[in-house]
Amino acid sequence: MTSRNQRAVQLYKITYLGTGPESEVRTVEAGEVAAAIEYADEHGMQVRIRPCRHPVEKPSTKKQGAS
């Protein structure tokens, strides 16, 4: 079901390289990508950033009026 009160959220998969036998992977929203890069830089890590294929629907925070 699709609603006008939902908006698409672009997600990105962040892979922290060289953090051990298995790389740490996180999924973040577009607005959090810069913070993930800054965190990696502060800790001397390299990151791979890839967009997730399908954005997810995030519910609107606006309240709907009673009908």
Short mmCIF file of C-alpha atoms in Angstrom, two decimals:
data_model
loop_
_atom_site.label_atom_id
_atom_site.label_comp_id
_atom_site.label_asym_id
_atom_site.label_seq_id
_atom_site.Cartn_x
_atom_site.Cartn_y
_atom_site.Cartn_z
CA MET A 1 0.00 0.00 0.00
CA THR A 2 1.38 3.41 -0.97
CA SER A 3 0.48 6.61 0.81
CA ARG A 4 1.06 10.26 0.00
CA ASN A 5 2.24 10.70 3.59
CA GLN A 6 5.31 8.48 3.10
CA ARG A 7 8.58 9.53 1.54
CA ALA A 8 11.30 7.43 -0.05
CA VAL A 9 14.51 7.20 1.96
CA GLN A 10 17.74 6.42 0.11
CA LEU A 11 19.90 3.99 2.05
CA TYR A 12 23.62 3.34 1.64
CA LYS A 13 25.64 0.29 2.62
CA ILE A 14 28.86 1.32 4.41
CA THR A 15 31.62 -1.29 4.59
CA TYR A 16 34.50 -0.53 6.95
CA LEU A 17 37.51 -2.26 5.37
CA GLY A 18 40.33 -3.82 7.35
CA THR A 19 38.49 -4.00 10.68
CA GLY A 20 39.23 -7.70 11.23
CA PRO A 21 38.66 -11.04 9.53
CA GLU A 22 35.23 -9.86 8.40
CA SER A 23 34.54 -6.26 7.43
CA GLU A 24 31.95 -4.36 9.46
CA VAL A 25 28.91 -3.40 7.37
CA ARG A 26 26.26 -0.83 8.28
CA THR A 27 23.25 0.56 6.44
CA VAL A 28 22.66 4.29 6.85
CA GLU A 29 20.39 6.97 5.43
CA ALA A 30 21.82 9.49 2.97
CA GLY A 31 22.18 12.14 5.68
CA GLU A 32 24.45 9.86 7.73
CA VAL A 33 27.02 9.08 5.01
CA ALA A 34 29.25 12.06 5.83
CA ALA A 35 29.37 11.07 9.50
CA ALA A 36 30.35 7.50 8.56
CA ILE A 37 33.21 8.82 6.40
CA GLU A 38 34.37 11.15 9.18
CA TYR A 39 34.29 8.28 11.71
CA ALA A 40 36.39 6.10 9.40
CA ASP A 41 38.89 8.92 8.83
CA GLU A 42 39.26 9.52 12.58
CA HIS A 43 40.03 5.82 13.12
CA GLY A 44 42.31 5.36 10.11
CA MET A 45 39.90 3.05 8.28
CA GLN A 46 38.94 2.86 4.64
CA VAL A 47 35.29 2.62 3.66
CA ARG A 48 33.33 1.43 0.67
CA ILE A 49 30.00 3.18 0.16
CA ARG A 50 27.34 1.77 -2.12
CA PRO A 51 23.72 2.80 -2.53
CA CYS A 52 21.16 0.15 -1.67
CA ARG A 53 19.14 -0.86 -4.72
CA HIS A 54 15.66 -0.03 -3.50
CA PRO A 55 14.87 2.88 -1.21
CA VAL A 56 12.51 2.06 1.63
CA GLU A 57 9.41 3.98 2.56
CA LYS A 58 9.70 5.97 5.76
CA PRO A 59 6.43 6.90 7.45
CA SER A 60 5.66 10.59 7.61
CA THR A 61 5.95 12.25 11.00
CA LYS A 62 3.02 14.55 10.23
CA LYS A 63 -0.23 13.71 11.99
CA GLN A 64 -3.22 13.00 9.79
CA GLY A 65 -6.39 14.97 10.40
CA ALA A 66 -9.55 13.12 11.34
CA SER A 67 -11.92 12.54 8.44
#
